[in-house]
XYZ file of C-alpha atoms in Angstrom:
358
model
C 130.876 96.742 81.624
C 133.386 95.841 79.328
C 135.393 92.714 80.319
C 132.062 91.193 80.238
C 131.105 89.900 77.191
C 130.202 85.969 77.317
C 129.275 83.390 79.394
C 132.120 80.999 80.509
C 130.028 77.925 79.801
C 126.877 77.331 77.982
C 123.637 78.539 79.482
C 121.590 75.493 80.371
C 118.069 76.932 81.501
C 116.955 75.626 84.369
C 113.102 75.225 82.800
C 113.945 72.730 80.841
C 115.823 70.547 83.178
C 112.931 70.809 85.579
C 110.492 69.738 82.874
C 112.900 67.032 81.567
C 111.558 64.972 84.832
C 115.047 64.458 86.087
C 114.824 63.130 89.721
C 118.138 64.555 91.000
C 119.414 67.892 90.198
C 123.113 68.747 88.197
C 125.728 69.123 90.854
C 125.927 72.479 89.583
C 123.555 73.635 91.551
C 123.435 71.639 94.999
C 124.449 74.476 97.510
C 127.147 73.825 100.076
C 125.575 72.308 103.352
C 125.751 75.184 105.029
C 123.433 76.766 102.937
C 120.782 74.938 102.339
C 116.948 75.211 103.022
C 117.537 71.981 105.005
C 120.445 73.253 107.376
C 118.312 75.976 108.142
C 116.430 74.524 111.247
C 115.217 78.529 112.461
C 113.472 79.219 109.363
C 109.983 80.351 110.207
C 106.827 81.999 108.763
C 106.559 85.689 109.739
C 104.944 88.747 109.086
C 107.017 91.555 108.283
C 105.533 95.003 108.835
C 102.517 95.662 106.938
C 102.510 99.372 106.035
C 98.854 100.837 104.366
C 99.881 103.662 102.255
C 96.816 105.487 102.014
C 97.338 107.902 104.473
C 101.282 108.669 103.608
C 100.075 111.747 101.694
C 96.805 112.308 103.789
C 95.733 115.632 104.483
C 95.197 114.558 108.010
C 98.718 115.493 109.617
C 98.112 112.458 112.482
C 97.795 109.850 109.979
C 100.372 111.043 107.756
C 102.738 111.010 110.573
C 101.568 107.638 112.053
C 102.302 106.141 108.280
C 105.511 108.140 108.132
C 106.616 106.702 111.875
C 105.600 103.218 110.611
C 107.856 103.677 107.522
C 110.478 104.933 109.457
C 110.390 101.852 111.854
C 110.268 99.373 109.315
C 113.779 100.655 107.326
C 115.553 101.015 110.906
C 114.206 97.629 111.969
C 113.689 95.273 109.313
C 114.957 97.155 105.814
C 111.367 95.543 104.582
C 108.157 95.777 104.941
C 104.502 94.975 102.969
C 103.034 97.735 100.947
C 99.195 97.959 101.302
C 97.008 100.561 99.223
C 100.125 101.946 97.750
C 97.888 103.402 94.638
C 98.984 100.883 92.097
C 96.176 98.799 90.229
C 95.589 95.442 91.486
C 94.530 94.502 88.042
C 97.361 96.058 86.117
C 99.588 94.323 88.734
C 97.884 90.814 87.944
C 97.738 91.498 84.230
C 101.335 92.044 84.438
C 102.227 88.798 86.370
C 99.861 86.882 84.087
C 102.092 88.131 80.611
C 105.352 86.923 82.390
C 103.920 83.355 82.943
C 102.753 83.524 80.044
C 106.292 84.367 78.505
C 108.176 81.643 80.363
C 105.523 78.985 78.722
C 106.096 79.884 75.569
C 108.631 77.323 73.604
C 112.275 77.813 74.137
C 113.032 78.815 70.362
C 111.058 81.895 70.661
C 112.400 82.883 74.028
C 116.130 82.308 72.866
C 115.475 84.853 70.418
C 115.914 87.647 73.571
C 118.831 85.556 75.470
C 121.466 87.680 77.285
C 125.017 87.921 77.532
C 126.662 89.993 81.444
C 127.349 92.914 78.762
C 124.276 94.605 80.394
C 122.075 91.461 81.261
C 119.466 92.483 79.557
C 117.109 90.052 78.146
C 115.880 85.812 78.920
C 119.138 84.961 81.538
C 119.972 81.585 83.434
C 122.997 82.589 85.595
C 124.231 86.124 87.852
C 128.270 86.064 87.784
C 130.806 84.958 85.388
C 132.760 82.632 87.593
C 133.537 79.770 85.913
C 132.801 76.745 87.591
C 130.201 78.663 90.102
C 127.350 76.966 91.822
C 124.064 78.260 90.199
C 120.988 79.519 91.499
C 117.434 77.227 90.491
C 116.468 79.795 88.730
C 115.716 82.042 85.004
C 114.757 85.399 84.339
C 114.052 88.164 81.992
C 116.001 91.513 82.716
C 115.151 94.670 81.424
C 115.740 98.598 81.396
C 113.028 100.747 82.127
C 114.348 103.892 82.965
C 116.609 106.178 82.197
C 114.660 106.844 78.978
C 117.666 106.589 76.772
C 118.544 102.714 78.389
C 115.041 102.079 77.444
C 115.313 99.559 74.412
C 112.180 98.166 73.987
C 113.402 95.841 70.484
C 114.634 93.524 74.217
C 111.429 93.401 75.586
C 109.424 90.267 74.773
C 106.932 90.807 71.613
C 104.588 88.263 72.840
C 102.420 88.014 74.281
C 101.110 90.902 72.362
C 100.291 93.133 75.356
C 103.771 92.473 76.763
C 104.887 95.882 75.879
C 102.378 97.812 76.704
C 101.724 96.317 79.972
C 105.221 96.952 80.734
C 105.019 100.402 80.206
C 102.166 100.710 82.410
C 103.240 98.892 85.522
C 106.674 100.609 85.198
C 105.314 103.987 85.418
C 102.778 102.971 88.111
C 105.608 101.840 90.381
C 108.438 104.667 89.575
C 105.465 107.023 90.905
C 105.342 105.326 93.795
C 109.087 104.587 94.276
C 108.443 108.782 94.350
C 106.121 108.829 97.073
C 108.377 106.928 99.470
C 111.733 108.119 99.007
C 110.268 111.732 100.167
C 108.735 109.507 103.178
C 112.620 108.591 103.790
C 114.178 111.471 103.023
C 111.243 113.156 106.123
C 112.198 110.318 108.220
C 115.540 111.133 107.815
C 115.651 114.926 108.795
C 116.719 115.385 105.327
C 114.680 117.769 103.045
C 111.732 116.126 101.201
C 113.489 116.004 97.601
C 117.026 114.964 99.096
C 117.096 111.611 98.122
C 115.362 111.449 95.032
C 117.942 114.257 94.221
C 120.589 112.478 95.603
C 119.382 109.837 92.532
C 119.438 111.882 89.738
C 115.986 113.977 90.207
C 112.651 112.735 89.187
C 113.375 112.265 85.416
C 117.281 110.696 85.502
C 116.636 108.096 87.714
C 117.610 104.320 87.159
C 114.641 101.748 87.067
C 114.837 98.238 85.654
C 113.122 94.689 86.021
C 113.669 91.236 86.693
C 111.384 88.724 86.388
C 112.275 85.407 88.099
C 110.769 82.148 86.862
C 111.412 79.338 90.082
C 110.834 76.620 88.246
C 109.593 72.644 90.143
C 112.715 71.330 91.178
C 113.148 67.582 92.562
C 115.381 68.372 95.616
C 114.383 71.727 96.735
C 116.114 70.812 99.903
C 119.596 70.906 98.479
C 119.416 74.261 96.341
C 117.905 77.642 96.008
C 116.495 80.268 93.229
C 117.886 82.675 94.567
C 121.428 82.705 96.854
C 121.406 85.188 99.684
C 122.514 88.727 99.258
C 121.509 92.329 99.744
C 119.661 94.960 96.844
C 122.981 96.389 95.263
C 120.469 99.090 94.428
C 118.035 102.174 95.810
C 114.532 100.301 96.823
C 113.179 97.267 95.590
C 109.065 96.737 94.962
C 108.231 93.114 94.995
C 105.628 90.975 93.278
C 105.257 88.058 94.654
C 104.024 84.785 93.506
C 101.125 84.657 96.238
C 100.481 81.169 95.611
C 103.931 79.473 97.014
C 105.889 81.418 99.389
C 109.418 81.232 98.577
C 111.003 84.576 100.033
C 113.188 84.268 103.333
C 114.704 87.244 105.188
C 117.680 87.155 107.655
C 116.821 88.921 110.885
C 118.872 88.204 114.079
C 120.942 85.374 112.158
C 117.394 83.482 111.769
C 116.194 83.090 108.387
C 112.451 84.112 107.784
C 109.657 82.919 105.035
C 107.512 85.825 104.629
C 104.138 85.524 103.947
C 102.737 87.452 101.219
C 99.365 89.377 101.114
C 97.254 89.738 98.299
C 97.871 92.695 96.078
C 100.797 93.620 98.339
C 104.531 94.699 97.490
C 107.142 93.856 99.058
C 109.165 96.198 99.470
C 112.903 96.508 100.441
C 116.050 98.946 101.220
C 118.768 98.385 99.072
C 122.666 99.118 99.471
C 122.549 102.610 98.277
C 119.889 104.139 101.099
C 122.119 102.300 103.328
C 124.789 104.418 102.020
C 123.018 107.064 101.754
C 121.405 107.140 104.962
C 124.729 106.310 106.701
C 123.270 102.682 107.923
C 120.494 104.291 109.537
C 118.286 102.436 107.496
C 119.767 99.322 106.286
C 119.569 97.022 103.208
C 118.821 92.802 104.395
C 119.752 89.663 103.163
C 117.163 87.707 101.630
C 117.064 84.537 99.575
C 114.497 82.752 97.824
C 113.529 79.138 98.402
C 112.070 76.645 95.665
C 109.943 73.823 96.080
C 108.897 70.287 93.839
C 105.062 71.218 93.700
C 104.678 74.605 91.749
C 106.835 76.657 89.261
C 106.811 80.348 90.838
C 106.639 83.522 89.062
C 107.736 86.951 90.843
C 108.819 90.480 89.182
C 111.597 92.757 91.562
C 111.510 96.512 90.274
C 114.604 98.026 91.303
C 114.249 101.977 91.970
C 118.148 102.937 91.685
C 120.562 105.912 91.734
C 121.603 107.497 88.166
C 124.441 104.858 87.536
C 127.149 107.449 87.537
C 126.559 109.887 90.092
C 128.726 109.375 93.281
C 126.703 107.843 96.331
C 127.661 108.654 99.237
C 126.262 109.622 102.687
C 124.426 112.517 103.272
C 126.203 115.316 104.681
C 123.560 116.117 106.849
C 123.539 112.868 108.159
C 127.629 112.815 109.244
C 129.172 114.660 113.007
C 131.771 113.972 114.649
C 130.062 111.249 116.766
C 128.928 109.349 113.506
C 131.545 110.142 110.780
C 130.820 109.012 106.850
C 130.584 104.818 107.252
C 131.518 104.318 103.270
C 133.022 106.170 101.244
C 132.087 107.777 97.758
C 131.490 105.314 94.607
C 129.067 105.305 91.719
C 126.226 103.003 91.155
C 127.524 101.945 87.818
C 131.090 100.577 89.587
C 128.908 99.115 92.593
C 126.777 96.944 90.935
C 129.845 95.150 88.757
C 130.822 93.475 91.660
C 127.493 91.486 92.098
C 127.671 90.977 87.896
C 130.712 89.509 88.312
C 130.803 87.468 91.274
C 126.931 86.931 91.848
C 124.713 86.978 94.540
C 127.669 87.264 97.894
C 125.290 87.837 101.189
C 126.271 91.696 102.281
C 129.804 91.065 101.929
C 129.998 94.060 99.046
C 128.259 96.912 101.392
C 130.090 95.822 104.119
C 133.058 95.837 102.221
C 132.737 99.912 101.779
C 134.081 100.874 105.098
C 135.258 105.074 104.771
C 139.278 104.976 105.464
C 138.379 108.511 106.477
């Protein structure tokens, strides 16, 4: 990541404007017409596919292969879906949410103590990209490492509140297990053996896992900006919290955008760039964007379930003929994922940019 060592401007976080009870927001971060909430007159609520998990790894082969079909379905069709019983505590998951709000209220001297630079991004951040002069998202978060072990700096994760650590921990090893359970439900779905893919990412214990909690704070003209621009996962799988009060998450299906509607104790959970790769675009990664709103500050935590940064990704070999030759060709997770650090958040114009000259 070298290159990328600094901000080109001062960090403004976006908190504090919303709480300074400005009525119009910095031109900074008024979106071009195009897109805006506003311009978007197809935007609808929707339910995505809601998948219960309890059966994935049933001893009953029919279930097991109705929640494997389901699965299967939902990455061809939508590249997301709602995760139901998936074995994670819904009180541990609450507990968890709860610390981050509780982080982001805390005064801004104490959270400056753990602000980021692009070097890695770790840490309290107000901006993706480096582009001077960009327009910014409505939007800060706290990014951190989780996995592989030696990434895992825990000195950057937030001392207080003083279960912040701890819960981290937990919830991170809650959802790698699960992040498990469903890349051998791809990998099935695929044709592929069970282990392929979470081979593919470095085996069970050298995977890449990290977090990013997003703070949406109020904003006074949610109608000309966003917290989140559109763009695709650059990574494996993505399991989101939501903030179940305030929806705010739209997905692009069939050049309509699409609020989904979150369900209680649910994730949401997505395909990201490198199954696409992987699977040779038989499942495929979506764009997605988050909208804000002048009511409610929202609070959501993405847990990205990603390749070891340096192995090559590629598609599977089992997966490529004659009739349907490699679609991308190889490149490692590590050089992937610079392009959305540098540029920001770009649609799916980096996956689609992969094309095999083969």
């Amino acid at each position: 990541m070298s290159g990328l060592k600094s901000w080109p401007e001062p960090v403004v976080r976006v908190q504090s404007l919303s709480e300074s009870g400005m009525r119009a927001i910095p031109k900074r971060y008024v979106k071009p017409p195009s897109d805006r909430p506003a311009e978007t007159e197809n935007h609808q609520h929707v339910d995505i596919p809601v998948i219960d998990l309890q059966h994935l790894f049933s001893k009953d082969p029919t279930l097991h292969e109705q929640t494997l079909a389901l699965i299967s379905t939902a990455c061809k069709d939508w590249g997301f879906f709602q995760a139901v019983n998936h074995g994670v505590s819904h009180e541990l998951m609450e507990r968890t949410r709860q610390v981050w709000r509780d982080f982001f209220n805390m005064p801004l001297e104490l959270k400056q103590h753990y602000a980021n630079t692009p070097t890695t991004y770790e840490g309290y951040g107000s901006r993706l990209g480096v582009q001077k002069g960009a327009i910014l998202d409505w939007s800060d978060y706290f990014f951190l490492h989780y996995l592989p072990v030696s990434l895992r700096d825990q000195s950057k994760w937030p001392s207080h509140p003083s279960s912040s650590r701890e819960l981290l921990s937990e919830y991170g090893a809650e959802v790698v297990k699960l992040g498990g359970r469903l890349l051998k439900a791809m990998s099935t779905n695929l044709g592929l053996k069970e282990e392929y893919l979470q081979n593919a990412f470095g085996g069970e214990d050298d995977i890449g896992a990290c977090l990013r909690v997003n703070l949406y704070p109020k904003c006074p003209q949610p109608d000309l900006t966003l917290g989140l621009s559109s763009h695709s996962d650059p990574g494996g799988m993505t399991f989101l919290l939501p903030d179940h009060d305030v929806a705010g998450l739209q997905v692009r299906k069939n050049g309509k955008w699409l609020t989904v509607n979150p369900i209680p104790n649910a994730f949401i959970v997505n395909v990201g760039d490198q199954i696409q790769v992987m699977s040779n675009m038989i499942y495929k990664s979506v764009e997605h964007r988050v909208m804000v709103n002048s009511e409610k500050d929202r609070v959501s935590l993405a847990f990205f379930y990603n390749p070891k940064s340096d192995l090559l990704i590629e598609p599977a070999k089992e997966l490529v003929s004659e009739e349907r030759p490699a679609l991308y060709s190889p490149m490692t997770f590590d050089e992937y994922r610079l392009y959305i650090r540098t540029k920001g958040p770009c649609g799916k114009a980096q996956v689609e940019s992969l094309g095999s000259s083969t």
